[in-house]
Protein backbone atom coordinates (compact mmCIF):
# COMPACT_ATOMS: atom_id res chain seq x y z
CA UNK A 1 0.00 0.00 0.00
CA UNK A 2 1.45 3.40 -1.04
CA UNK A 3 2.34 5.71 1.82
CA UNK A 4 0.16 8.87 1.61
CA UNK A 5 2.83 11.21 2.96
CA UNK A 6 5.36 9.98 0.38
CA UNK A 7 2.87 10.62 -2.43
CA UNK A 8 2.27 14.17 -1.27
CA UNK A 9 6.00 14.80 -1.01
CA UNK A 10 6.58 13.57 -4.59
CA UNK A 11 3.79 15.80 -5.88
CA UNK A 12 5.31 18.83 -4.17
CA UNK A 13 8.70 18.08 -5.71
CA UNK A 14 7.13 17.79 -9.18
CA UNK A 15 5.40 21.17 -8.84
CA UNK A 16 8.68 22.80 -7.78
CA UNK A 17 10.53 21.36 -10.77
CA UNK A 18 7.93 22.73 -13.19
CA UNK A 19 8.16 26.18 -11.60
CA UNK A 20 11.96 26.19 -11.84
CA UNK A 21 11.78 25.16 -15.51
CA UNK A 22 9.35 28.00 -16.26
CA UNK A 23 11.56 30.53 -14.51
CA UNK A 24 14.61 29.37 -16.48
CA UNK A 25 12.72 29.75 -19.80
CA UNK A 26 11.50 33.25 -18.91
CA UNK A 27 15.03 34.36 -18.04
CA UNK A 28 16.52 33.01 -21.29
CA UNK A 29 17.16 36.56 -22.68
CA UNK A 30 19.09 37.62 -19.58
CA UNK A 31 16.59 40.35 -18.67
CA UNK A 32 14.05 38.39 -16.71
CA UNK A 33 11.30 39.08 -19.30
CA UNK A 34 10.20 37.30 -22.47
CA UNK A 35 11.22 39.15 -25.66
CA UNK A 36 8.49 39.86 -28.21
CA UNK A 37 9.20 39.05 -31.89
CA UNK A 38 10.83 41.88 -33.91
CA UNK A 39 9.24 42.78 -37.26
CA UNK A 40 11.27 44.57 -39.96
CA UNK A 41 9.19 47.16 -41.80
CA UNK A 42 9.22 46.84 -45.60
CA UNK A 43 9.90 49.47 -48.25
CA UNK A 44 7.99 49.90 -51.50
CA UNK A 45 9.91 49.55 -54.75
CA UNK A 46 10.61 52.88 -56.46
CA UNK A 47 8.18 54.01 -59.14
CA UNK A 48 9.10 54.52 -62.75
CA UNK A 49 11.18 52.50 -65.14
CA UNK A 50 13.21 52.66 -68.31
CA UNK A 51 11.75 55.16 -70.72
CA UNK A 52 13.15 53.67 -73.90
CA UNK A 53 10.79 53.09 -76.77
CA UNK A 54 11.28 49.34 -76.74
CA UNK A 55 12.13 48.78 -73.08
CA UNK A 56 15.83 48.29 -73.80
CA UNK A 57 18.68 50.17 -72.19
CA UNK A 58 19.45 53.60 -73.58
CA UNK A 59 22.38 53.84 -76.02
CA UNK A 60 24.43 57.01 -76.23
CA UNK A 61 23.72 59.50 -79.00
CA UNK A 62 25.75 62.67 -79.28
CA UNK A 63 26.59 65.37 -81.76
CA UNK A 64 28.55 68.61 -81.83
CA UNK A 65 27.58 72.25 -82.22
CA UNK A 66 26.67 75.06 -79.83
CA UNK A 67 22.93 74.63 -80.40
CA UNK A 68 23.03 70.85 -80.43
CA UNK A 69 22.14 68.65 -77.50
CA UNK A 70 24.01 65.56 -76.40
CA UNK A 71 22.71 62.11 -75.56
CA UNK A 72 23.65 59.94 -72.61
CA UNK A 73 22.63 56.89 -70.63
CA UNK A 74 19.75 57.56 -68.27
CA UNK A 75 18.44 56.31 -64.98
CA UNK A 76 15.08 56.61 -63.24
CA UNK A 77 14.40 58.37 -59.98
CA UNK A 78 11.92 57.16 -57.36
CA UNK A 79 9.44 59.77 -58.58
CA UNK A 80 9.43 58.28 -62.05
CA UNK A 81 11.19 61.17 -63.73
CA UNK A 82 14.14 60.41 -65.97
CA UNK A 83 17.57 61.73 -65.03
CA UNK A 84 20.72 61.90 -67.11
CA UNK A 85 24.29 61.70 -65.87
CA UNK A 86 26.92 63.65 -67.78
CA UNK A 87 30.54 64.48 -67.01
CA UNK A 88 31.84 68.00 -67.52
CA UNK A 89 34.96 68.50 -69.63
CA UNK A 90 36.59 70.66 -66.95
CA UNK A 91 37.33 68.22 -64.17
CA UNK A 92 35.26 65.10 -64.66
CA UNK A 93 32.53 66.42 -62.35
CA UNK A 94 29.27 64.54 -62.82
CA UNK A 95 26.02 66.50 -62.86
CA UNK A 96 22.46 65.17 -62.74
CA UNK A 97 19.79 66.71 -64.97
CA UNK A 98 16.07 66.08 -64.63
CA UNK A 99 13.70 65.98 -67.57
CA UNK A 100 12.55 69.15 -69.30
CA UNK A 101 9.09 70.33 -68.31
CA UNK A 102 6.63 71.90 -70.72
CA UNK A 103 7.09 75.35 -69.18
CA UNK A 104 10.82 75.18 -70.00
CA UNK A 105 10.40 74.35 -73.67
CA UNK A 106 9.41 76.05 -76.91
CA UNK A 107 8.07 74.01 -79.82
CA UNK A 108 8.15 74.60 -83.55
CA UNK A 109 7.68 72.59 -86.74
CA UNK A 110 10.58 72.66 -89.17
CA UNK A 111 10.39 72.68 -92.95
CA UNK A 112 9.12 69.73 -94.96
CA UNK A 113 11.70 67.32 -96.38
CA UNK A 114 9.58 65.27 -98.81
CA UNK A 115 10.70 62.03 -100.38
CA UNK A 116 9.27 58.82 -101.89
CA UNK A 117 5.71 60.05 -101.54
CA UNK A 118 6.25 60.96 -97.88
CA UNK A 119 5.97 64.31 -96.13
CA UNK A 120 8.55 64.63 -93.34
CA UNK A 121 8.54 67.38 -90.74
CA UNK A 122 10.77 67.78 -87.67
CA UNK A 123 9.05 68.64 -84.39
CA UNK A 124 11.66 70.74 -82.58
CA UNK A 125 11.77 71.39 -78.83
CA UNK A 126 14.18 74.06 -77.57
CA UNK A 127 15.21 74.51 -73.95
CA UNK A 128 14.27 78.09 -73.01
CA UNK A 129 15.06 77.72 -69.31
CA UNK A 130 18.25 78.66 -67.50
CA UNK A 131 19.10 75.07 -66.53
CA UNK A 132 20.18 71.88 -68.25
CA UNK A 133 17.40 69.29 -68.65
CA UNK A 134 16.63 66.19 -70.72
CA UNK A 135 14.06 64.78 -73.14
CA UNK A 136 13.66 61.10 -73.97
CA UNK A 137 11.30 59.11 -76.14
CA UNK A 138 8.30 60.08 -78.27
CA UNK A 139 6.37 63.35 -78.23
CA UNK A 140 2.61 63.43 -78.11
CA UNK A 141 1.05 65.12 -81.14
CA UNK A 142 -2.39 65.91 -82.56
CA UNK A 143 -3.75 68.05 -85.38
CA UNK A 144 -6.64 70.33 -84.35
CA UNK A 145 -8.84 72.85 -86.14
CA UNK A 146 -9.65 76.41 -85.13
CA UNK A 147 -12.26 75.26 -82.60
CA UNK A 148 -9.78 72.88 -80.96
CA UNK A 149 -11.32 69.67 -82.34
CA UNK A 150 -8.81 66.93 -83.14
CA UNK A 151 -8.58 65.97 -86.80
CA UNK A 152 -7.92 62.30 -87.43
CA UNK A 153 -6.66 59.64 -84.99
CA UNK A 154 -3.62 59.95 -82.76
CA UNK A 155 -0.32 59.53 -84.65
CA UNK A 156 1.35 56.13 -84.43
CA UNK A 157 4.80 55.53 -82.99
CA UNK A 158 7.46 54.24 -85.34
CA UNK A 159 8.08 50.57 -84.57
CA UNK A 160 11.63 49.55 -83.76
CA UNK A 161 12.61 53.02 -82.54
CA UNK A 162 15.17 53.12 -79.75
CA UNK A 163 15.04 56.10 -77.41
CA UNK A 164 18.10 57.95 -76.16
CA UNK A 165 18.24 60.55 -73.40
CA UNK A 166 18.98 63.90 -75.04
CA UNK A 167 20.57 66.45 -72.72
CA UNK A 168 19.64 70.04 -73.50
CA UNK A 169 21.67 72.93 -72.20
CA UNK A 170 19.90 76.32 -72.26
CA UNK A 171 19.18 77.21 -75.90
CA UNK A 172 19.78 73.71 -77.27
CA UNK A 173 17.20 71.67 -79.22
CA UNK A 174 16.00 68.15 -79.89
CA UNK A 175 13.78 66.95 -82.72
CA UNK A 176 11.36 64.12 -83.47
CA UNK A 177 10.07 63.21 -86.92
CA UNK A 178 6.43 63.60 -88.00
CA UNK A 179 5.73 61.69 -91.23
CA UNK A 180 2.72 60.88 -93.39
CA UNK A 181 2.01 59.81 -96.97
CA UNK A 182 1.22 62.55 -99.45
CA UNK A 183 -2.61 62.52 -99.63
CA UNK A 184 -2.59 63.27 -103.37
CA UNK A 185 -0.68 60.04 -103.92
CA UNK A 186 -2.34 57.84 -101.28
CA UNK A 187 -5.88 59.04 -101.91
CA UNK A 188 -6.54 59.53 -98.19
CA UNK A 189 -9.25 61.89 -97.02
CA UNK A 190 -7.82 65.14 -95.74
CA UNK A 191 -8.50 68.08 -93.46
CA UNK A 192 -6.57 71.29 -92.94
CA UNK A 193 -5.57 71.90 -89.31
CA UNK A 194 -4.70 75.26 -87.83
CA UNK A 195 -2.57 73.91 -84.97
CA UNK A 196 -0.30 71.02 -84.08
CA UNK A 197 -0.54 70.24 -80.37
CA UNK A 198 2.76 68.85 -79.05
CA UNK A 199 3.27 67.25 -75.64
CA UNK A 200 6.87 66.72 -74.47
CA UNK A 201 7.81 63.23 -73.26
CA UNK A 202 6.49 62.35 -69.76
CA UNK A 203 4.62 65.67 -69.54
CA UNK A 204 0.87 66.34 -69.44
CA UNK A 205 0.74 70.01 -70.46
CA UNK A 206 1.00 70.55 -74.24
CA UNK A 207 2.52 73.22 -76.45
CA UNK A 208 0.68 74.64 -79.47
CA UNK A 209 2.34 75.31 -82.80
CA UNK A 210 0.67 77.00 -85.79
CA UNK A 211 0.33 74.52 -88.69
CA UNK A 212 0.92 76.20 -92.04
CA UNK A 213 1.79 73.17 -94.19
CA UNK A 214 -1.71 72.57 -95.57
CA UNK A 215 -3.92 69.48 -95.62
CA UNK A 216 -3.07 66.31 -93.71
CA UNK A 217 -4.55 62.80 -94.03
CA UNK A 218 -7.28 62.02 -91.49
CA UNK A 219 -8.91 58.80 -92.78
CA UNK A 220 -8.89 56.29 -95.62
CA UNK A 221 -5.95 54.74 -97.40
CA UNK A 222 -2.50 55.31 -95.90
CA UNK A 223 -3.83 57.96 -93.56
CA UNK A 224 -1.54 57.12 -90.64
CA UNK A 225 0.64 59.86 -89.25
CA UNK A 226 3.81 58.51 -87.59
CA UNK A 227 6.21 59.85 -84.96
CA UNK A 228 9.84 59.01 -84.22
CA UNK A 229 11.77 59.42 -80.97
CA UNK A 230 13.70 62.57 -80.10
CA UNK A 231 17.27 63.00 -81.30
CA UNK A 232 19.78 65.77 -80.69
CA UNK A 233 19.65 68.81 -82.96
CA UNK A 234 16.94 70.48 -85.07
CA UNK A 235 16.50 67.91 -87.82
CA UNK A 236 17.57 70.43 -90.45
PDB file of C-alpha atoms in Angstrom:
ATOM      1  CA  UNK A   1       0.000   0.000   0.000  1.00  0.00           C
ATOM      2  CA  UNK A   2       1.450   3.400  -1.039  1.00  0.00           C
ATOM      3  CA  UNK A   3       2.339   5.713   1.824  1.00  0.00           C
ATOM      4  CA  UNK A   4       0.157   8.870   1.606  1.00  0.00           C
ATOM      5  CA  UNK A   5       2.833  11.213   2.957  1.00  0.00           C
ATOM      6  CA  UNK A   6       5.358   9.977   0.376  1.00  0.00           C
ATOM      7  CA  UNK A   7       2.871  10.618  -2.433  1.00  0.00           C
ATOM      8  CA  UNK A   8       2.273  14.172  -1.273  1.00  0.00           C
ATOM      9  CA  UNK A   9       6.003  14.802  -1.009  1.00  0.00           C
ATOM     10  CA  UNK A  10       6.577  13.570  -4.593  1.00  0.00           C
ATOM     11  CA  UNK A  11       3.792  15.796  -5.879  1.00  0.00           C
ATOM     12  CA  UNK A  12       5.312  18.830  -4.175  1.00  0.00           C
ATOM     13  CA  UNK A  13       8.700  18.083  -5.714  1.00  0.00           C
ATOM     14  CA  UNK A  14       7.129  17.788  -9.177  1.00  0.00           C
ATOM     15  CA  UNK A  15       5.402  21.172  -8.839  1.00  0.00           C
ATOM     16  CA  UNK A  16       8.684  22.803  -7.779  1.00  0.00           C
ATOM     17  CA  UNK A  17      10.527  21.358 -10.766  1.00  0.00           C
ATOM     18  CA  UNK A  18       7.927  22.733 -13.189  1.00  0.00           C
ATOM     19  CA  UNK A  19       8.162  26.180 -11.596  1.00  0.00           C
ATOM     20  CA  UNK A  20      11.960  26.192 -11.837  1.00  0.00           C
ATOM     21  CA  UNK A  21      11.782  25.159 -15.510  1.00  0.00           C
ATOM     22  CA  UNK A  22       9.348  27.997 -16.264  1.00  0.00           C
ATOM     23  CA  UNK A  23      11.560  30.530 -14.510  1.00  0.00           C
ATOM     24  CA  UNK A  24      14.612  29.366 -16.481  1.00  0.00           C
ATOM     25  CA  UNK A  25      12.722  29.754 -19.805  1.00  0.00           C
ATOM     26  CA  UNK A  26      11.502  33.250 -18.913  1.00  0.00           C
ATOM     27  CA  UNK A  27      15.031  34.361 -18.041  1.00  0.00           C
ATOM     28  CA  UNK A  28      16.519  33.011 -21.286  1.00  0.00           C
ATOM     29  CA  UNK A  29      17.163  36.557 -22.678  1.00  0.00           C
ATOM     30  CA  UNK A  30      19.089  37.624 -19.582  1.00  0.00           C
ATOM     31  CA  UNK A  31      16.588  40.346 -18.667  1.00  0.00           C
ATOM     32  CA  UNK A  32      14.049  38.392 -16.712  1.00  0.00           C
ATOM     33  CA  UNK A  33      11.302  39.080 -19.300  1.00  0.00           C
ATOM     34  CA  UNK A  34      10.198  37.296 -22.470  1.00  0.00           C
ATOM     35  CA  UNK A  35      11.216  39.147 -25.656  1.00  0.00           C
ATOM     36  CA  UNK A  36       8.489  39.858 -28.205  1.00  0.00           C
ATOM     37  CA  UNK A  37       9.201  39.047 -31.891  1.00  0.00           C
ATOM     38  CA  UNK A  38      10.831  41.878 -33.908  1.00  0.00           C
ATOM     39  CA  UNK A  39       9.241  42.785 -37.257  1.00  0.00           C
ATOM     40  CA  UNK A  40      11.269  44.566 -39.960  1.00  0.00           C
ATOM     41  CA  UNK A  41       9.194  47.158 -41.802  1.00  0.00           C
ATOM     42  CA  UNK A  42       9.219  46.842 -45.604  1.00  0.00           C
ATOM     43  CA  UNK A  43       9.895  49.474 -48.252  1.00  0.00           C
ATOM     44  CA  UNK A  44       7.994  49.899 -51.501  1.00  0.00           C
ATOM     45  CA  UNK A  45       9.906  49.555 -54.747  1.00  0.00           C
ATOM     46  CA  UNK A  46      10.606  52.884 -56.460  1.00  0.00           C
ATOM     47  CA  UNK A  47       8.182  54.008 -59.136  1.00  0.00           C
ATOM     48  CA  UNK A  48       9.104  54.517 -62.746  1.00  0.00           C
ATOM     49  CA  UNK A  49      11.177  52.498 -65.145  1.00  0.00           C
ATOM     50  CA  UNK A  50      13.211  52.661 -68.315  1.00  0.00           C
ATOM     51  CA  UNK A  51      11.751  55.164 -70.715  1.00  0.00           C
ATOM     52  CA  UNK A  52      13.151  53.669 -73.895  1.00  0.00           C
ATOM     53  CA  UNK A  53      10.790  53.094 -76.766  1.00  0.00           C
ATOM     54  CA  UNK A  54      11.281  49.343 -76.745  1.00  0.00           C
ATOM     55  CA  UNK A  55      12.132  48.782 -73.081  1.00  0.00           C
ATOM     56  CA  UNK A  56      15.832  48.293 -73.800  1.00  0.00           C
ATOM     57  CA  UNK A  57      18.683  50.169 -72.188  1.00  0.00           C
ATOM     58  CA  UNK A  58      19.452  53.598 -73.583  1.00  0.00           C
ATOM     59  CA  UNK A  59      22.377  53.844 -76.017  1.00  0.00           C
ATOM     60  CA  UNK A  60      24.430  57.014 -76.228  1.00  0.00           C
ATOM     61  CA  UNK A  61      23.716  59.502 -79.002  1.00  0.00           C
ATOM     62  CA  UNK A  62      25.750  62.665 -79.279  1.00  0.00           C
ATOM     63  CA  UNK A  63      26.592  65.368 -81.761  1.00  0.00           C
ATOM     64  CA  UNK A  64      28.546  68.607 -81.831  1.00  0.00           C
ATOM     65  CA  UNK A  65      27.583  72.251 -82.215  1.00  0.00           C
ATOM     66  CA  UNK A  66      26.670  75.062 -79.831  1.00  0.00           C
ATOM     67  CA  UNK A  67      22.927  74.633 -80.399  1.00  0.00           C
ATOM     68  CA  UNK A  68      23.035  70.851 -80.428  1.00  0.00           C
ATOM     69  CA  UNK A  69      22.138  68.646 -77.504  1.00  0.00           C
ATOM     70  CA  UNK A  70      24.010  65.556 -76.404  1.00  0.00           C
ATOM     71  CA  UNK A  71      22.705  62.106 -75.559  1.00  0.00           C
ATOM     72  CA  UNK A  72      23.650  59.942 -72.612  1.00  0.00           C
ATOM     73  CA  UNK A  73      22.627  56.890 -70.634  1.00  0.00           C
ATOM     74  CA  UNK A  74      19.747  57.563 -68.269  1.00  0.00           C
ATOM     75  CA  UNK A  75      18.435  56.306 -64.980  1.00  0.00           C
ATOM     76  CA  UNK A  76      15.078  56.614 -63.244  1.00  0.00           C
ATOM     77  CA  UNK A  77      14.402  58.367 -59.978  1.00  0.00           C
ATOM     78  CA  UNK A  78      11.925  57.160 -57.363  1.00  0.00           C
ATOM     79  CA  UNK A  79       9.435  59.765 -58.579  1.00  0.00           C
ATOM     80  CA  UNK A  80       9.428  58.280 -62.050  1.00  0.00           C
ATOM     81  CA  UNK A  81      11.194  61.170 -63.733  1.00  0.00           C
ATOM     82  CA  UNK A  82      14.142  60.413 -65.966  1.00  0.00           C
ATOM     83  CA  UNK A  83      17.573  61.728 -65.033  1.00  0.00           C
ATOM     84  CA  UNK A  84      20.716  61.899 -67.106  1.00  0.00           C
ATOM     85  CA  UNK A  85      24.286  61.704 -65.866  1.00  0.00           C
ATOM     86  CA  UNK A  86      26.916  63.651 -67.782  1.00  0.00           C
ATOM     87  CA  UNK A  87      30.540  64.480 -67.010  1.00  0.00           C
ATOM     88  CA  UNK A  88      31.838  68.004 -67.520  1.00  0.00           C
ATOM     89  CA  UNK A  89      34.956  68.497 -69.625  1.00  0.00           C
ATOM     90  CA  UNK A  90      36.593  70.660 -66.953  1.00  0.00           C
ATOM     91  CA  UNK A  91      37.335  68.215 -64.169  1.00  0.00           C
ATOM     92  CA  UNK A  92      35.262  65.099 -64.659  1.00  0.00           C
ATOM     93  CA  UNK A  93      32.533  66.424 -62.351  1.00  0.00           C
ATOM     94  CA  UNK A  94      29.267  64.540 -62.818  1.00  0.00           C
ATOM     95  CA  UNK A  95      26.022  66.498 -62.860  1.00  0.00           C
ATOM     96  CA  UNK A  96      22.464  65.171 -62.736  1.00  0.00           C
ATOM     97  CA  UNK A  97      19.793  66.708 -64.972  1.00  0.00           C
ATOM     98  CA  UNK A  98      16.069  66.085 -64.628  1.00  0.00           C
ATOM     99  CA  UNK A  99      13.700  65.977 -67.571  1.00  0.00           C
ATOM    100  CA  UNK A 100      12.554  69.153 -69.303  1.00  0.00           C
ATOM    101  CA  UNK A 101       9.094  70.333 -68.308  1.00  0.00           C
ATOM    102  CA  UNK A 102       6.625  71.900 -70.721  1.00  0.00           C
ATOM    103  CA  UNK A 103       7.090  75.346 -69.178  1.00  0.00           C
ATOM    104  CA  UNK A 104      10.821  75.175 -70.001  1.00  0.00           C
ATOM    105  CA  UNK A 105      10.395  74.354 -73.675  1.00  0.00           C
ATOM    106  CA  UNK A 106       9.406  76.054 -76.913  1.00  0.00           C
ATOM    107  CA  UNK A 107       8.065  74.011 -79.822  1.00  0.00           C
ATOM    108  CA  UNK A 108       8.152  74.603 -83.555  1.00  0.00           C
ATOM    109  CA  UNK A 109       7.681  72.594 -86.740  1.00  0.00           C
ATOM    110  CA  UNK A 110      10.581  72.661 -89.174  1.00  0.00           C
ATOM    111  CA  UNK A 111      10.386  72.678 -92.948  1.00  0.00           C
ATOM    112  CA  UNK A 112       9.120  69.725 -94.955  1.00  0.00           C
ATOM    113  CA  UNK A 113      11.702  67.316 -96.376  1.00  0.00           C
ATOM    114  CA  UNK A 114       9.584  65.271 -98.809  1.00  0.00           C
ATOM    115  CA  UNK A 115      10.701  62.029-100.383  1.00  0.00           C
ATOM    116  CA  UNK A 116       9.266  58.816-101.894  1.00  0.00           C
ATOM    117  CA  UNK A 117       5.710  60.053-101.540  1.00  0.00           C
ATOM    118  CA  UNK A 118       6.250  60.961 -97.882  1.00  0.00           C
ATOM    119  CA  UNK A 119       5.969  64.305 -96.132  1.00  0.00           C
ATOM    120  CA  UNK A 120       8.551  64.629 -93.341  1.00  0.00           C
ATOM    121  CA  UNK A 121       8.536  67.377 -90.736  1.00  0.00           C
ATOM    122  CA  UNK A 122      10.773  67.780 -87.667  1.00  0.00           C
ATOM    123  CA  UNK A 123       9.051  68.644 -84.391  1.00  0.00           C
ATOM    124  CA  UNK A 124      11.662  70.740 -82.581  1.00  0.00           C
ATOM    125  CA  UNK A 125      11.769  71.386 -78.827  1.00  0.00           C
ATOM    126  CA  UNK A 126      14.178  74.063 -77.569  1.00  0.00           C
ATOM    127  CA  UNK A 127      15.211  74.512 -73.949  1.00  0.00           C
ATOM    128  CA  UNK A 128      14.268  78.090 -73.014  1.00  0.00           C
ATOM    129  CA  UNK A 129      15.062  77.715 -69.315  1.00  0.00           C
ATOM    130  CA  UNK A 130      18.246  78.655 -67.497  1.00  0.00           C
ATOM    131  CA  UNK A 131      19.103  75.075 -66.525  1.00  0.00           C
ATOM    132  CA  UNK A 132      20.176  71.876 -68.253  1.00  0.00           C
ATOM    133  CA  UNK A 133      17.405  69.292 -68.651  1.00  0.00           C
ATOM    134  CA  UNK A 134      16.630  66.194 -70.721  1.00  0.00           C
ATOM    135  CA  UNK A 135      14.061  64.783 -73.139  1.00  0.00           C
ATOM    136  CA  UNK A 136      13.655  61.101 -73.967  1.00  0.00           C
ATOM    137  CA  UNK A 137      11.296  59.113 -76.137  1.00  0.00           C
ATOM    138  CA  UNK A 138       8.297  60.078 -78.270  1.00  0.00           C
ATOM    139  CA  UNK A 139       6.369  63.347 -78.229  1.00  0.00           C
ATOM    140  CA  UNK A 140       2.606  63.427 -78.107  1.00  0.00           C
ATOM    141  CA  UNK A 141       1.046  65.117 -81.139  1.00  0.00           C
ATOM    142  CA  UNK A 142      -2.387  65.911 -82.564  1.00  0.00           C
ATOM    143  CA  UNK A 143      -3.750  68.052 -85.383  1.00  0.00           C
ATOM    144  CA  UNK A 144      -6.635  70.328 -84.348  1.00  0.00           C
ATOM    145  CA  UNK A 145      -8.838  72.852 -86.136  1.00  0.00           C
ATOM    146  CA  UNK A 146      -9.653  76.410 -85.127  1.00  0.00           C
ATOM    147  CA  UNK A 147     -12.256  75.258 -82.602  1.00  0.00           C
ATOM    148  CA  UNK A 148      -9.781  72.881 -80.957  1.00  0.00           C
ATOM    149  CA  UNK A 149     -11.317  69.671 -82.336  1.00  0.00           C
ATOM    150  CA  UNK A 150      -8.807  66.931 -83.142  1.00  0.00           C
ATOM    151  CA  UNK A 151      -8.580  65.969 -86.799  1.00  0.00           C
ATOM    152  CA  UNK A 152      -7.917  62.297 -87.427  1.00  0.00           C
ATOM    153  CA  UNK A 153      -6.663  59.643 -84.995  1.00  0.00           C
ATOM    154  CA  UNK A 154      -3.616  59.953 -82.761  1.00  0.00           C
ATOM    155  CA  UNK A 155      -0.323  59.531 -84.645  1.00  0.00           C
ATOM    156  CA  UNK A 156       1.352  56.125 -84.432  1.00  0.00           C
ATOM    157  CA  UNK A 157       4.804  55.526 -82.989  1.00  0.00           C
ATOM    158  CA  UNK A 158       7.465  54.238 -85.341  1.00  0.00           C
ATOM    159  CA  UNK A 159       8.079  50.570 -84.574  1.00  0.00           C
ATOM    160  CA  UNK A 160      11.627  49.553 -83.761  1.00  0.00           C
ATOM    161  CA  UNK A 161      12.614  53.024 -82.544  1.00  0.00           C
ATOM    162  CA  UNK A 162      15.173  53.118 -79.749  1.00  0.00           C
ATOM    163  CA  UNK A 163      15.044  56.098 -77.408  1.00  0.00           C
ATOM    164  CA  UNK A 164      18.103  57.952 -76.156  1.00  0.00           C
ATOM    165  CA  UNK A 165      18.237  60.551 -73.401  1.00  0.00           C
ATOM    166  CA  UNK A 166      18.978  63.904 -75.039  1.00  0.00           C
ATOM    167  CA  UNK A 167      20.574  66.449 -72.716  1.00  0.00           C
ATOM    168  CA  UNK A 168      19.642  70.042 -73.504  1.00  0.00           C
ATOM    169  CA  UNK A 169      21.666  72.931 -72.199  1.00  0.00           C
ATOM    170  CA  UNK A 170      19.898  76.318 -72.259  1.00  0.00           C
ATOM    171  CA  UNK A 171      19.178  77.210 -75.898  1.00  0.00           C
ATOM    172  CA  UNK A 172      19.779  73.706 -77.271  1.00  0.00           C
ATOM    173  CA  UNK A 173      17.204  71.668 -79.220  1.00  0.00           C
ATOM    174  CA  UNK A 174      16.002  68.148 -79.891  1.00  0.00           C
ATOM    175  CA  UNK A 175      13.779  66.952 -82.717  1.00  0.00           C
ATOM    176  CA  UNK A 176      11.358  64.124 -83.470  1.00  0.00           C
ATOM    177  CA  UNK A 177      10.072  63.212 -86.916  1.00  0.00           C
ATOM    178  CA  UNK A 178       6.432  63.596 -88.004  1.00  0.00           C
ATOM    179  CA  UNK A 179       5.735  61.689 -91.232  1.00  0.00           C
ATOM    180  CA  UNK A 180       2.715  60.881 -93.392  1.00  0.00           C
ATOM    181  CA  UNK A 181       2.011  59.805 -96.965  1.00  0.00           C
ATOM    182  CA  UNK A 182       1.220  62.548 -99.446  1.00  0.00           C
ATOM    183  CA  UNK A 183      -2.611  62.516 -99.633  1.00  0.00           C
ATOM    184  CA  UNK A 184      -2.586  63.272-103.369  1.00  0.00           C
ATOM    185  CA  UNK A 185      -0.683  60.043-103.918  1.00  0.00           C
ATOM    186  CA  UNK A 186      -2.335  57.845-101.278  1.00  0.00           C
ATOM    187  CA  UNK A 187      -5.876  59.037-101.908  1.00  0.00           C
ATOM    188  CA  UNK A 188      -6.541  59.526 -98.192  1.00  0.00           C
ATOM    189  CA  UNK A 189      -9.250  61.889 -97.022  1.00  0.00           C
ATOM    190  CA  UNK A 190      -7.822  65.144 -95.736  1.00  0.00           C
ATOM    191  CA  UNK A 191      -8.497  68.080 -93.462  1.00  0.00           C
ATOM    192  CA  UNK A 192      -6.566  71.291 -92.938  1.00  0.00           C
ATOM    193  CA  UNK A 193      -5.568  71.897 -89.307  1.00  0.00           C
ATOM    194  CA  UNK A 194      -4.698  75.259 -87.832  1.00  0.00           C
ATOM    195  CA  UNK A 195      -2.570  73.907 -84.975  1.00  0.00           C
ATOM    196  CA  UNK A 196      -0.297  71.022 -84.079  1.00  0.00           C
ATOM    197  CA  UNK A 197      -0.545  70.240 -80.374  1.00  0.00           C
ATOM    198  CA  UNK A 198       2.757  68.853 -79.053  1.00  0.00           C
ATOM    199  CA  UNK A 199       3.267  67.253 -75.644  1.00  0.00           C
ATOM    200  CA  UNK A 200       6.875  66.723 -74.470  1.00  0.00           C
ATOM    201  CA  UNK A 201       7.805  63.231 -73.255  1.00  0.00           C
ATOM    202  CA  UNK A 202       6.492  62.348 -69.764  1.00  0.00           C
ATOM    203  CA  UNK A 203       4.622  65.669 -69.536  1.00  0.00           C
ATOM    204  CA  UNK A 204       0.869  66.345 -69.440  1.00  0.00           C
ATOM    205  CA  UNK A 205       0.742  70.007 -70.463  1.00  0.00           C
ATOM    206  CA  UNK A 206       0.999  70.551 -74.244  1.00  0.00           C
ATOM    207  CA  UNK A 207       2.517  73.216 -76.453  1.00  0.00           C
ATOM    208  CA  UNK A 208       0.685  74.639 -79.472  1.00  0.00           C
ATOM    209  CA  UNK A 209       2.341  75.312 -82.804  1.00  0.00           C
ATOM    210  CA  UNK A 210       0.670  77.004 -85.786  1.00  0.00           C
ATOM    211  CA  UNK A 211       0.325  74.518 -88.687  1.00  0.00           C
ATOM    212  CA  UNK A 212       0.916  76.204 -92.038  1.00  0.00           C
ATOM    213  CA  UNK A 213       1.790  73.167 -94.188  1.00  0.00           C
ATOM    214  CA  UNK A 214      -1.712  72.570 -95.568  1.00  0.00           C
ATOM    215  CA  UNK A 215      -3.915  69.484 -95.625  1.00  0.00           C
ATOM    216  CA  UNK A 216      -3.068  66.310 -93.707  1.00  0.00           C
ATOM    217  CA  UNK A 217      -4.551  62.805 -94.029  1.00  0.00           C
ATOM    218  CA  UNK A 218      -7.284  62.018 -91.492  1.00  0.00           C
ATOM    219  CA  UNK A 219      -8.913  58.800 -92.781  1.00  0.00           C
ATOM    220  CA  UNK A 220      -8.894  56.290 -95.619  1.00  0.00           C
ATOM    221  CA  UNK A 221      -5.948  54.742 -97.401  1.00  0.00           C
ATOM    222  CA  UNK A 222      -2.504  55.312 -95.902  1.00  0.00           C
ATOM    223  CA  UNK A 223      -3.827  57.965 -93.558  1.00  0.00           C
ATOM    224  CA  UNK A 224      -1.541  57.124 -90.639  1.00  0.00           C
ATOM    225  CA  UNK A 225       0.645  59.864 -89.252  1.00  0.00           C
ATOM    226  CA  UNK A 226       3.814  58.513 -87.594  1.00  0.00           C
ATOM    227  CA  UNK A 227       6.205  59.847 -84.963  1.00  0.00           C
ATOM    228  CA  UNK A 228       9.836  59.012 -84.221  1.00  0.00           C
ATOM    229  CA  UNK A 229      11.766  59.422 -80.968  1.00  0.00           C
ATOM    230  CA  UNK A 230      13.699  62.567 -80.098  1.00  0.00           C
ATOM    231  CA  UNK A 231      17.265  63.003 -81.304  1.00  0.00           C
ATOM    232  CA  UNK A 232      19.781  65.769 -80.686  1.00  0.00           C
ATOM    233  CA  UNK A 233      19.647  68.808 -82.960  1.00  0.00           C
ATOM    234  CA  UNK A 234      16.945  70.481 -85.065  1.00  0.00           C
ATOM    235  CA  UNK A 235      16.502  67.913 -87.824  1.00  0.00           C
ATOM    236  CA  UNK A 236      17.571  70.434 -90.446  1.00  0.00           C
TER     237      UNK A 236
END
